Amino acid sequence: MNLSPRRLVGLATAACAALLLLACGGGDSSSGSTANPVEAASTNPVPRVSSLQPASAAAGSPAFTLTVNGSQFVRTSTITWNGVALTTTYVSSQKLRASVPAADIATAGNAVVAVTNPAPGGGTSNAATFNIQAVNPVPAVSGLSPGSVASGSASFALAVTGSNFVATSTVKWNGTALATTYVSATQLGATVPAADVATGGTAKVTVTNPTPGGGTSNAATFDIIATNPTPALSSIAPANTTAGAANFTLTATGTNFVAASTINWNGTALATTYVSSTQLTATVPAADVASAGTAQVNVTSPAPGGGASSADTFTINATNPTPTLSTVAPASATATGPAFTLIVSGSGFVSASTIDWNGAALATTYVSSTQLTAVVPAADIASSGTANVTVASPAPGGGTSSPVSFTINPANPAPTLSGVAPTSISSGSQAFTLTVNGSGFISTSTVDWNGTALPTAFVSTTQLTAQVPASDVANAGTYNVTVVTPSPGGGTSASTPFTVIATNPAPTLASMSPSTLVAGGPAFTLTVNGSGFVASSSIAWNGNALPTTYVSATQLTAPIAASAIAAVTTASITVSSPAPGGGTSSALTLNVVAGPYLAQYNVSQTSGTNGVNSLAVPFSAPTHAGSTIWVAVTISDYAGVHTLSVTDSQGNVYTLLDQENDGNPGYQSVAHFVATNIAGDSTTPNVVTVSHTWENYDGVLVAEIAGTSGAAALVGHSANIQDGLAAGTNNVTSGAIAVTAAQTPALLVALSMNTSGGSSDLGGTGFGGPAAGNGLAQVAQMWNWGINLATLATEPVTSAASVAATFNAPDKDSYVTVGVVFH
C-alpha cells in the first residue's frame, strides 16, 4: 500500500487516539469507571473555490495579494498556483489569502488556482482560472501618406506608418477617432471625411492603443492647403494707348484675385501689385506698346486651385488723327435744365480725345473712333443762348475739330390757373370734358386731378382741356384741379376745387305695415320698409306726398288721417327721393276693407305627462293693435273639471266665453276665450299660452280677427255648441247664418271631443270637415288619438245667402262649435 507522508501522519494520530481510549477504560462500556474518554480527531472537509479577487492581471505586473473565496476552508488550507503551494493566510472558512510573486505573472496566459485541505479527510478543491493579460505597447507615428490635401477635397484614405501598432489601435484626427483598418504592426489605414478638410489649416494625427498598457503616440501634422479661386477679369484701365507711348500702369478690375495673382500681357507675366481681391496693377513697359496693334490681357492665380481668367483686348493705336465733328445729340436744351449726357459723332476719335464746351474740356468717355460722350453740367446751360462744341485729340498728331453750334432755349413758364368749367357735377356721372383756363400753358402741360395727371389737350397758352373718367366722380367730395408744366422751369399751379355732389339712390319699397285696414278705422302711422331711403325721401298716398319721418335707410313712417280710410278702397303707396339721382319706387297696394276680417291663425297640439302643463302657440306674423284674438281649447285627460287660463307675450287680457265638460270617463273638455281690442305690436310676433292642470292631450286653435272690437266678431258663437250626440250621428248642422251682398265668412271652427273612440276616428270621413257640396274649403286640422279636434274652413260669399256647415260625428258625445267672421 502506497501512503503519502501526510496520510501516514493521519493514521498514526488515529492509532494513538485509539490506544489512549483503551487505556482509560473506554473499551469497556459496562465498567463503572468515571474517567472522561478522549474523543477521536476530526476529519477535514474537501474545500471548494467560488471566486478569485482579482481574477486577472496584466503580464509583467508586480507581486500582488490573491483572495480566494469559497467554502470548507480550514486553518491548514493551502492555495496552489499551477500546483505549487503559495504562502497562505487563513481568513475564514470562506476566505483565504496568498501572495503571488511577480515571476508567476511575467508572461501572458492562464494560471490554475486551487485550495488543498490536509488529512485527515481534506483534499483538493475545484480549479479556478486566473487570466494573465498581454500588455499593449505605446504606439509611435513616423509618417503620413498623403501628408496634405487642398481644402474642400473629398473624403480620402490616410496611411499612417510607425511602430507598436496592434489590431485595436485607433487613428485620431485632432483627437477624434477615425474609422481605422489594421494593416500591420507598422501601418494603419483610416478614412478622413470631407468635412475634416473643408477649410485650410493643419490637423494633428495620433494613434492610440487601448489598455492594458497602450497609450497615445506622438502627433504628426497634416496640412490642409487653402485653394486659390479662379480669377475673373471684368475690365482693364486704360484699355488703349498710342503706339510709341511711354511705359504706364495698367489696372485690372475683377474678382477672386489673390496675393500671388499676376497680370499677363500676351501670355507674359507683368510685375504685378496686389491691391485687393478685386484689383491688381502692373507696369506695362514702353516696349510692349511700341507698335500699333492689340494685346491680350488676363489674370492668372497659381495652384492649388487658381487658373486663368478670360482675356480683355488692349488696343495700341497709331498716332492720333485729327478729329472731325459731324453731329451732336441732343442739339439743344432748355435753360435752367439739369445736367445731361452729350453724344458727339464724327471720326478720328482716340481714347484721349475730349469734348470741349466753349473751349473748356468736359469729362469725356471714349466709345469708339466715331463716338464720344460727355456730361454737360447744369451750370453750362443756366442761360439761354448758344455754345460751341468741338473735339480735341492730343499729340502725337491730333488737333481740334471744327465746331458745331448747340442751342440753349429759354425755360418753360410757370402755369397759372384762373378757373375750370364745369365747377361741379353729380356723383356717378359719366366721363366728361373739363376746360381749364389760365396762362403760361405749353404743349406739355397737364391737368392733374387730386395729383393724378388726366389726358390733356393743348388749346392755347391760356386754355387746356382734359378728360375726367367716370371713376373720378363716382363718389361725392371735393377734388383739387391743378396744371403741371414739366421742367426745365415749369411747375405746378395753385389748385381750384371741383365739387362732386352726392347723388341720392333710387328708393326701393319692399313691405309696409299695416298692409290691410278696416274701413272707418282711426288714424294710424304707416311704416314702410325697403332700401335706398334718404332724409329727404317721402311716402306718397295715391301720388300725394305725406309728412314723412326718416327712421333709417331701410324704414320711413308717415301719419295717415282717419278720413283716408273712411270707406272701402285701395291706396297706391310709393316712396320718392329728390334729385340728384333719386326717383320713385314701385308701388305697394294698401287695402281698406270692410271689417271684421281674419288676420291670421295658428293651430297647435301636444301630448304630455300628468301635472301642470301649458301649450304655447306662436303667431307667425306681428299682431295688429285693436284686433280680437279668439282661443279655442280641447283637452282629454282624467282630471275631471279643468282649470284653464290664457295669457300672451303682449300682455292682453283673455275672457272665458264658455266651457263644456262631458263628465264621462276620459273627461273631455272644450273651452273658448277671447281678448278684445288687443295691444298688438307691428313688429314683434305674439305668443299665446294656454295653461291647465293634469293634461294628457290637448289642442289649441288661435285666430286673430281684425277690424272689430269685442265678441261681436264671433257671429253665433255661443248658440252653436252641441253635445250629447248619439253614436253614428253624422249630420251636425250649424244654425243658418244670414249674410248680405259683399260679405264673406272668413272663419269656421269645428271642435270635437269623443269619449268612446272608435275605428271610424282613424280614417274615412272621420271628423274631417264640411260635407261635400256646401262650398266650404277646409284649411287646417288638429288631431289627437286619431280624432280630429278642430277644423278651420273658409267660404267666399258674393250674394245674400245662408251658411250651413255639415260635419260627420261618427261617435257619441261629440262637441261642435261654429264661429263665423265676416269681412
XYZ file of N, CA, C and O in Angstrom, residues 386-543:
632
model
N -26.202 130.147 -77.223
C -25.580 129.056 -77.973
C -24.231 128.746 -77.371
O -23.622 129.590 -76.699
N -23.747 127.516 -77.623
C -22.420 127.088 -77.169
C -21.744 126.375 -78.329
O -22.414 125.692 -79.124
N -20.390 126.545 -78.443
C -19.624 125.855 -79.474
C -19.074 124.561 -78.896
O -18.448 124.542 -77.848
N -19.326 123.460 -79.647
C -18.853 122.134 -79.235
C -17.768 121.714 -80.219
O -17.971 121.753 -81.448
N -16.598 121.312 -79.713
C -15.508 120.803 -80.536
C -14.962 119.541 -79.914
O -15.262 119.211 -78.755
N -14.099 118.795 -80.717
C -13.400 117.618 -80.204
C -11.914 117.876 -80.372
O -11.464 118.292 -81.459
N -11.126 117.617 -79.313
C -9.681 117.822 -79.357
C -8.990 116.512 -79.060
O -9.387 115.793 -78.131
N -7.963 116.153 -79.871
C -7.156 114.964 -79.636
C -5.719 115.407 -79.389
O -5.202 116.307 -80.061
N -5.024 114.792 -78.410
C -3.677 115.228 -78.046
C -2.617 114.718 -79.038
O -2.900 113.865 -79.892
N -1.433 115.226 -78.897
C -0.302 114.714 -79.660
C 0.050 113.328 -79.126
O -0.295 112.997 -77.977
N 0.749 112.486 -79.880
C 1.241 112.862 -81.232
C 0.115 112.940 -82.261
O -0.834 112.183 -82.182
N 0.226 113.849 -83.174
C -0.814 114.108 -84.148
C -1.929 114.868 -83.480
O -1.714 115.876 -82.792
N -3.135 114.402 -83.650
C -4.292 115.014 -83.011
C -4.636 116.364 -83.573
O -4.359 116.678 -84.728
N -5.257 117.235 -82.709
C -5.703 118.556 -83.111
C -7.127 118.780 -82.655
O -7.684 118.003 -81.868
N -7.758 119.873 -83.140
C -9.121 120.244 -82.735
C -10.007 120.286 -83.970
O -9.634 120.864 -85.004
N -11.236 119.719 -83.820
C -12.187 119.686 -84.928
C -12.815 121.056 -85.127
O -12.690 121.960 -84.285
N -13.518 121.236 -86.231
C -14.349 122.429 -86.427
C -15.531 122.342 -85.462
O -15.948 121.258 -85.061
N -16.107 123.510 -85.051
C -17.173 123.489 -84.035
C -18.549 123.180 -84.624
O -18.801 123.367 -85.795
N -19.450 122.693 -83.718
C -20.882 122.533 -84.005
C -21.616 123.354 -82.967
O -21.285 123.322 -81.781
N -22.639 124.127 -83.408
C -23.371 125.016 -82.502
C -24.427 124.233 -81.710
O -25.155 123.407 -82.272
N -24.514 124.503 -80.398
C -25.514 123.897 -79.500
C -26.424 125.012 -79.001
O -25.948 126.039 -78.496
N -27.759 124.859 -79.154
C -28.728 125.897 -78.801
C -29.256 125.670 -77.388
O -29.687 124.569 -77.038
N -29.278 126.760 -76.594
C -29.841 126.709 -75.228
C -31.111 127.547 -75.249
O -31.082 128.774 -75.307
N -32.289 126.842 -75.242
C -33.588 127.512 -75.341
C -34.025 128.067 -73.991
O -33.608 127.573 -72.946
N -34.916 129.096 -74.014
C -35.460 129.617 -72.743
C -36.220 128.529 -71.989
O -36.754 127.592 -72.577
N -36.367 128.608 -70.637
C -37.059 127.620 -69.801
C -38.564 127.758 -69.930
O -39.085 128.815 -70.339
N -39.305 126.653 -69.569
C -40.767 126.665 -69.596
C -41.308 127.653 -68.568
O -40.786 127.750 -67.448
N -42.429 128.369 -68.918
C -43.029 129.310 -67.953
C -43.783 128.540 -66.855
O -44.193 127.391 -67.046
N -44.003 129.174 -65.696
C -44.812 128.580 -64.614
C -46.286 128.782 -64.958
O -46.707 129.892 -65.290
N -47.121 127.722 -64.908
C -48.542 127.871 -65.257
C -49.329 128.563 -64.152
O -48.996 128.468 -62.968
N -50.405 129.257 -64.578
C -51.326 129.915 -63.645
C -52.738 129.471 -63.988
O -53.134 129.497 -65.156
N -53.517 129.045 -62.975
C -54.883 128.544 -63.174
C -55.866 129.595 -62.674
O -55.802 130.026 -61.524
N -56.811 130.017 -63.589
C -57.798 131.034 -63.200
C -59.189 130.467 -62.997
O -59.996 131.026 -62.260
N -59.524 129.327 -63.607
C -60.862 128.765 -63.443
C -61.036 127.494 -64.238
O -60.244 127.173 -65.127
N -62.096 126.702 -63.868
C -62.433 125.473 -64.578
C -63.910 125.491 -64.922
O -64.702 126.185 -64.260
N -64.298 124.748 -65.950
C -65.703 124.646 -66.343
C -65.960 123.207 -66.801
O -65.199 122.698 -67.639
N -66.972 122.525 -66.223
C -67.829 122.987 -65.132
C -67.072 122.975 -63.806
O -65.964 122.474 -63.728
N -67.731 123.527 -62.773
C -67.100 123.554 -61.447
C -67.631 122.460 -60.526
O -67.108 122.260 -59.436
N -68.697 121.767 -60.986
C -69.252 120.676 -60.163
C -70.015 119.721 -61.054
O -70.341 120.046 -62.212
N -70.321 118.537 -60.495
C -71.083 117.517 -61.209
C -71.629 116.558 -60.165
O -71.139 116.503 -59.026
N -72.674 115.796 -60.529
C -73.266 114.838 -59.599
C -72.438 113.567 -59.553
O -71.884 113.130 -60.570
N -72.338 112.977 -58.354
C -71.618 111.714 -58.234
C -72.294 110.650 -59.087
O -73.513 110.652 -59.261
N -71.462 109.764 -59.646
C -71.999 108.714 -60.503
C -72.196 109.146 -61.935
O -72.731 108.374 -62.748
N -71.815 110.389 -62.295
C -71.962 110.857 -63.671
C -70.999 110.121 -64.593
O -70.049 109.470 -64.160
N -71.254 110.273 -65.893
C -70.378 109.707 -66.897
C -69.113 110.556 -67.020
O -69.021 111.654 -66.470
N -68.134 110.019 -67.769
C -66.927 110.790 -68.059
C -67.304 112.090 -68.768
O -68.297 112.149 -69.501
N -66.513 113.156 -68.548
C -66.831 114.450 -69.168
C -65.537 115.204 -69.459
O -64.458 114.835 -69.000
N -65.671 116.266 -70.261
C -64.525 117.108 -70.624
C -64.469 118.311 -69.696
O -65.457 119.032 -69.535
N -63.308 118.519 -69.051
C -63.095 119.643 -68.159
C -62.257 120.678 -68.898
O -61.205 120.352 -69.460
N -62.739 121.940 -68.934
C -61.996 123.037 -69.561
C -61.287 123.828 -68.467
O -61.910 124.222 -67.473
N -59.980 124.058 -68.657
C -59.160 124.757 -67.669
C -58.624 126.036 -68.315
O -58.014 125.993 -69.397
N -58.821 127.168 -67.649
C -58.376 128.467 -68.153
C -57.279 129.015 -67.263
O -57.254 128.775 -66.052
N -56.353 129.774 -67.871
C -55.252 130.345 -67.107
C -54.242 130.975 -68.037
O -54.604 131.580 -69.060
N -52.954 130.815 -67.710
C -51.895 131.393 -68.544
C -50.622 130.570 -68.374
O -50.525 129.759 -67.448
N -49.667 130.791 -69.291
C -48.388 130.106 -69.211
C -48.472 128.640 -69.585
O -47.580 127.862 -69.230
N -49.517 128.220 -70.295
C -49.650 126.818 -70.677
C -48.773 126.538 -71.900
O -48.604 127.400 -72.781
N -48.195 125.328 -71.952
C -47.437 124.900 -73.125
C -47.953 123.536 -73.550
O -48.815 122.937 -72.873
N -47.429 123.008 -74.643
C -47.972 121.772 -75.206
C -47.772 120.572 -74.285
O -48.497 119.577 -74.383
N -46.785 120.638 -73.399
C -46.544 119.509 -72.479
C -47.181 119.713 -71.103
O -46.962 118.902 -70.197
N -47.938 120.785 -70.938
C -48.646 120.986 -69.666
C -49.739 119.933 -69.519
O -50.353 119.506 -70.504
N -49.998 119.510 -68.258
C -51.060 118.526 -67.992
C -51.978 119.044 -66.891
O -51.548 119.774 -65.988
N -53.264 118.641 -66.991
C -54.243 118.922 -65.933
C -54.196 117.739 -64.962
O -54.312 116.582 -65.377
N -53.999 118.035 -63.659
C -53.950 116.987 -62.634
C -55.208 117.021 -61.787
O -55.694 118.102 -61.406
N -55.765 115.832 -61.481
C -56.974 115.657 -60.656
C -56.539 114.989 -59.359
O -56.179 113.815 -59.350
N -56.523 115.793 -58.279
C -56.021 115.284 -56.990
C -54.623 114.696 -57.143
O -54.289 113.667 -56.569
N -53.787 115.369 -57.956
C -52.403 114.964 -58.098
C -52.150 113.922 -59.165
O -51.001 113.555 -59.406
N -53.192 113.421 -59.827
C -53.025 112.424 -60.894
C -53.297 113.074 -62.235
O -54.352 113.701 -62.427
N -52.355 112.918 -63.178
C -52.488 113.559 -64.476
C -53.642 112.963 -65.264
O -53.847 111.745 -65.290
N -54.440 113.860 -65.916
C -55.524 113.446 -66.805
C -55.052 113.553 -68.255
O -54.125 114.319 -68.562
N -55.655 112.806 -69.178
C -55.351 113.003 -70.604
C -55.695 114.451 -70.987
O -56.850 114.874 -70.872
N -54.664 115.215 -71.402
C -54.811 116.677 -71.580
C -54.558 117.064 -73.027
O -53.660 116.526 -73.680
N -55.390 118.015 -73.530
C -55.214 118.572 -74.884
C -54.840 120.047 -74.754
O -55.480 120.804 -74.003
N -53.789 120.467 -75.487
C -53.354 121.874 -75.503
C -54.222 122.643 -76.503
O -54.283 122.293 -77.677
N -54.913 123.678 -75.999
C -55.739 124.533 -76.875
C -54.988 125.798 -77.206
O -54.845 126.187 -78.377
N -54.453 126.458 -76.163
C -53.669 127.676 -76.347
C -52.860 127.907 -75.088
O -52.953 127.122 -74.134
N -52.092 128.963 -75.062
C -51.310 129.264 -73.861
C -52.196 129.660 -72.696
O -51.723 129.769 -71.571
N -53.519 129.854 -72.962
C -54.445 130.243 -71.878
C -55.531 129.205 -71.637
O -56.404 129.427 -70.801
N -55.518 128.099 -72.367
C -56.592 127.113 -72.197
C -56.107 125.682 -72.488
O -55.386 125.440 -73.464
N -56.559 124.771 -71.609
C -56.345 123.347 -71.791
C -57.682 122.633 -71.596
O -58.591 123.148 -70.926
N -57.828 121.424 -72.160
C -58.991 120.567 -71.864
C -58.466 119.214 -71.408
O -57.383 118.789 -71.803
N -59.284 118.573 -70.547
C -58.870 117.267 -70.022
C -60.087 116.365 -69.899
O -61.208 116.837 -69.657
N -59.874 115.044 -70.053
C -60.944 114.067 -69.947
C -60.971 113.480 -68.526
O -60.005 112.867 -68.078
N -62.082 113.732 -67.821
C -62.251 113.229 -66.455
C -63.048 111.926 -66.532
O -64.195 111.940 -66.984
N -62.464 110.773 -66.137
C -63.192 109.494 -66.225
C -64.305 109.413 -65.191
O -64.279 110.096 -64.163
N -65.281 108.552 -65.478
C -66.413 108.383 -64.558
C -65.953 107.925 -63.181
O -66.555 108.286 -62.162
N -64.868 107.139 -63.118
C -64.395 106.634 -61.822
C -63.959 107.766 -60.892
O -63.990 107.614 -59.669
N -63.535 108.932 -61.469
C -63.090 110.048 -60.631
C -64.238 110.826 -60.019
O -64.010 111.658 -59.134
N -65.471 110.604 -60.498
C -66.634 111.324 -59.937
C -67.648 110.322 -59.411
O -68.826 110.636 -59.277
N -67.185 109.107 -59.117
C -68.104 108.098 -58.607
C -68.561 108.425 -57.195
O -69.692 108.104 -56.815
N -67.713 109.091 -56.420
C -68.027 109.386 -55.020
C -68.065 110.892 -54.792
O -67.252 111.645 -55.347
N -69.007 111.315 -53.939
C -69.137 112.734 -53.637
C -67.913 113.227 -52.882
O -67.252 112.481 -52.168
N -67.574 114.491 -53.060
C -66.440 115.075 -52.369
C -65.907 116.271 -53.121
O -66.478 116.712 -54.138
N -64.808 116.833 -52.595
C -64.151 117.972 -53.241
C -62.790 117.516 -53.732
O -62.024 116.875 -52.994
N -62.481 117.829 -54.987
C -61.249 117.387 -55.634
C -60.466 118.601 -56.115
O -61.061 119.590 -56.573
N -59.144 118.528 -56.002
C -58.285 119.652 -56.394
C -57.811 119.486 -57.829
O -57.318 118.432 -58.221
N -57.973 120.578 -58.619
C -57.527 120.610 -60.007
C -56.332 121.553 -60.091
O -56.385 122.687 -59.598
N -55.224 121.056 -60.694
C -54.032 121.880 -60.890
C -53.537 121.684 -62.315
O -53.959 120.761 -63.021
N -52.626 122.586 -62.741
C -51.938 122.439 -64.023
C -50.456 122.285 -63.718
O -49.890 123.035 -62.921
N -49.828 121.280 -64.363
C -48.412 120.995 -64.152
C -47.677 121.135 -65.488
O -48.092 120.543 -66.491
N -46.617 121.963 -65.476
C -45.742 122.096 -66.645
C -44.386 121.522 -66.256
O -43.843 121.856 -65.202
N -43.818 120.643 -67.121
C -42.569 119.976 -66.740
C -41.384 120.925 -66.766
O -41.437 122.014 -67.324
N -40.285 120.498 -66.126
C -39.027 121.244 -66.168
C -38.395 121.055 -67.546
O -38.779 120.148 -68.294
N -37.470 121.914 -67.924
C -36.903 122.984 -67.068
C -37.886 124.124 -66.909
O -38.698 124.383 -67.794
N -37.805 124.772 -65.787
C -38.782 125.810 -65.486
C -40.067 125.151 -65.065
O -40.092 124.215 -64.265
N -41.160 125.588 -65.656
C -42.469 124.994 -65.384
C -42.848 125.057 -63.927
O -42.535 126.025 -63.218
N -43.563 123.988 -63.438
C -44.007 123.923 -62.056
C -45.474 123.556 -61.980
O -46.093 123.138 -62.982
N -46.053 123.706 -60.794
C -47.461 123.357 -60.546
C -48.213 124.605 -60.127
O -47.766 125.359 -59.249
N -49.381 124.809 -60.751
C -50.201 125.983 -60.433
C -50.868 125.815 -59.074
O -50.872 124.723 -58.494
N -51.467 126.916 -58.585
C -52.342 126.824 -57.413
C -53.566 125.993 -57.803
O -53.926 125.903 -58.977
N -54.201 125.345 -56.817
C -55.323 124.439 -57.107
C -56.656 125.178 -57.099
O -56.822 126.200 -56.426
N -57.613 124.632 -57.869
C -59.001 125.107 -57.883
C -59.876 123.925 -57.484
O -59.729 122.828 -58.041
N -60.812 124.112 -56.529
C -61.641 122.979 -56.103
C -62.722 122.637 -57.125
O -63.284 123.523 -57.768
N -63.011 121.344 -57.255
C -64.099 120.850 -58.085
C -64.987 120.006 -57.183
O -64.504 119.119 -56.471
N -66.290 120.260 -57.188
C -67.228 119.595 -56.278
C -67.973 118.481 -56.994
O -68.564 118.710 -58.051
N -67.943 117.267 -56.391
C -68.757 116.148 -56.859
C -69.902 115.997 -55.859
O -69.689 115.670 -54.696
N -71.102 116.332 -56.334
C -72.281 116.409 -55.456
C -72.858 115.005 -55.276
O -73.017 114.255 -56.247
N -73.185 114.652 -54.016
C -73.738 113.333 -53.723
C -75.039 113.117 -54.477
O -75.890 114.010 -54.556
N -75.278 111.929 -55.016
C -76.481 111.570 -55.761
C -77.328 110.652 -54.905
O -76.840 109.651 -54.375
N -78.596 111.002 -54.773
C -79.495 110.163 -53.995
C -79.738 108.839 -54.712
O -79.927 108.815 -55.943
N -79.764 107.701 -53.970
C -80.071 106.422 -54.619
C -81.549 106.328 -54.958
O -82.395 107.052 -54.394
N -81.879 105.457 -55.893
C -83.286 105.216 -56.225
C -83.901 104.384 -55.106
O -83.364 103.328 -54.764
N -85.011 104.828 -54.503
C -85.604 104.074 -53.398
C -86.281 102.796 -53.893
O -86.793 102.735 -55.020
N -86.281 101.777 -53.028
C -86.956 100.506 -53.319
C -87.889 100.208 -52.154
O -87.478 100.257 -50.999
N -89.160 99.894 -52.476
C -90.172 99.619 -51.461
C -90.403 98.111 -51.407
O -90.748 97.488 -52.422
N -90.171 97.497 -50.199
C -90.299 96.044 -50.057
C -91.574 95.632 -49.326
O -92.217 94.656 -49.714
N -91.952 96.347 -48.248
C -93.139 95.977 -47.474
C -93.643 97.190 -46.714
O -92.968 98.231 -46.642
N -94.861 97.035 -46.132
C -95.406 98.110 -45.301
C -96.276 97.508 -44.222
O -96.726 96.358 -44.323
N -96.493 98.274 -43.171
C -97.315 97.821 -42.057
C -98.129 99.005 -41.537
O -97.559 100.061 -41.237
N -99.462 98.851 -41.472
C -100.212 97.677 -41.932
C -100.333 97.679 -43.460
O -100.139 98.692 -44.105
N -100.719 96.485 -44.006
C -100.978 96.398 -45.437
C -102.460 96.274 -45.730
O -102.887 96.412 -46.875
N -103.252 96.000 -44.669
C -104.717 95.925 -44.791
C -105.335 96.640 -43.604
O -104.884 96.475 -42.468
N -106.363 97.424 -43.844
C -107.063 98.175 -42.792
C -108.557 97.989 -42.951
O -109.054 97.660 -44.052
N -109.266 98.219 -41.879
C -110.728 98.148 -41.892
C -111.280 99.550 -42.107
O -110.845 100.511 -41.456
N -112.160 99.646 -43.046
C -112.767 100.938 -43.355
C -113.434 101.512 -42.107
O -114.034 100.791 -41.307
N -113.262 102.871 -41.962
C -113.854 103.549 -40.827
C -112.999 103.498 -39.585
O -113.418 103.960 -38.523
N -111.807 102.972 -39.698
C -110.911 102.883 -38.558
C -110.310 104.237 -38.205
O -110.457 105.227 -38.926
N -109.561 104.277 -37.084
C -108.956 105.543 -36.640
C -107.700 105.880 -37.456
O -107.189 105.060 -38.222
N -107.200 107.087 -37.262
C -105.917 107.482 -37.869
C -104.821 106.539 -37.366
O -104.915 105.987 -36.273
N -103.795 106.351 -38.169
C -102.722 105.424 -37.795
C -101.416 105.890 -38.439
O -101.398 106.799 -39.274
N -100.304 105.247 -38.035
C -98.993 105.530 -38.614
C -98.615 104.417 -39.575
O -98.636 103.239 -39.197
N -98.322 104.801 -40.799
C -97.914 103.837 -41.813
C -96.388 103.713 -41.793
O -95.671 104.714 -41.849
N -95.908 102.457 -41.697
C -94.465 102.186 -41.725
C -94.135 101.463 -43.019
O -94.773 100.454 -43.350
N -93.144 101.996 -43.754
C -92.712 101.322 -44.989
C -91.266 100.874 -44.820
O -90.454 101.558 -44.199
N -90.981 99.720 -45.400
C -89.636 99.142 -45.335
C -89.094 98.937 -46.745
O -89.841 98.616 -47.668
N -87.801 99.126 -46.898
C -87.188 98.955 -48.219
C -85.717 99.263 -48.154
O -85.028 98.888 -47.217
N -85.201 99.977 -49.148
C -83.784 100.328 -49.194
C -83.612 101.613 -49.976
O -84.512 102.043 -50.709
N -82.454 102.238 -49.819
C -82.135 103.449 -50.571
C -82.871 104.679 -50.081
O -82.945 105.678 -50.803
N -83.397 104.649 -48.837
C -84.101 105.831 -48.314
C -83.090 106.868 -47.845
O -82.016 106.529 -47.326
N -83.398 108.142 -48.054
C -82.578 109.253 -47.573
C -83.451 110.164 -46.727
O -84.682 110.008 -46.670
N -82.803 111.140 -46.064
C -83.549 112.018 -45.150
C -84.635 112.798 -45.870
O -85.658 113.170 -45.269
N -84.443 113.049 -47.177
C -85.436 113.826 -47.934
C -86.441 112.955 -48.667
O -87.265 113.454 -49.444
N -86.413 111.626 -48.460
C -87.392 110.732 -49.081
C -88.763 110.986 -48.473
O -88.884 111.374 -47.295
N -89.839 110.750 -49.272
C -91.203 110.945 -48.770
C -92.089 109.805 -49.240
O -91.888 109.232 -50.317
N -93.086 109.472 -48.362
C -94.096 108.465 -48.687
C -95.243 109.179 -49.399
O -95.677 110.267 -48.967
N -95.718 108.562 -50.509
C -96.860 109.138 -51.240
C -98.043 108.190 -51.159
O -97.890 106.982 -51.296
N -99.238 108.766 -50.896
C -100.519 108.025 -50.829
C -101.289 108.391 -52.087
O -101.675 109.535 -52.258
N -101.417 107.411 -53.004
C -102.040 107.679 -54.311
C -101.394 108.872 -55.002
O -102.068 109.719 -55.601
N -100.074 108.982 -54.892
C -99.330 110.037 -55.573
C -99.206 111.322 -54.799
O -98.479 112.235 -55.232
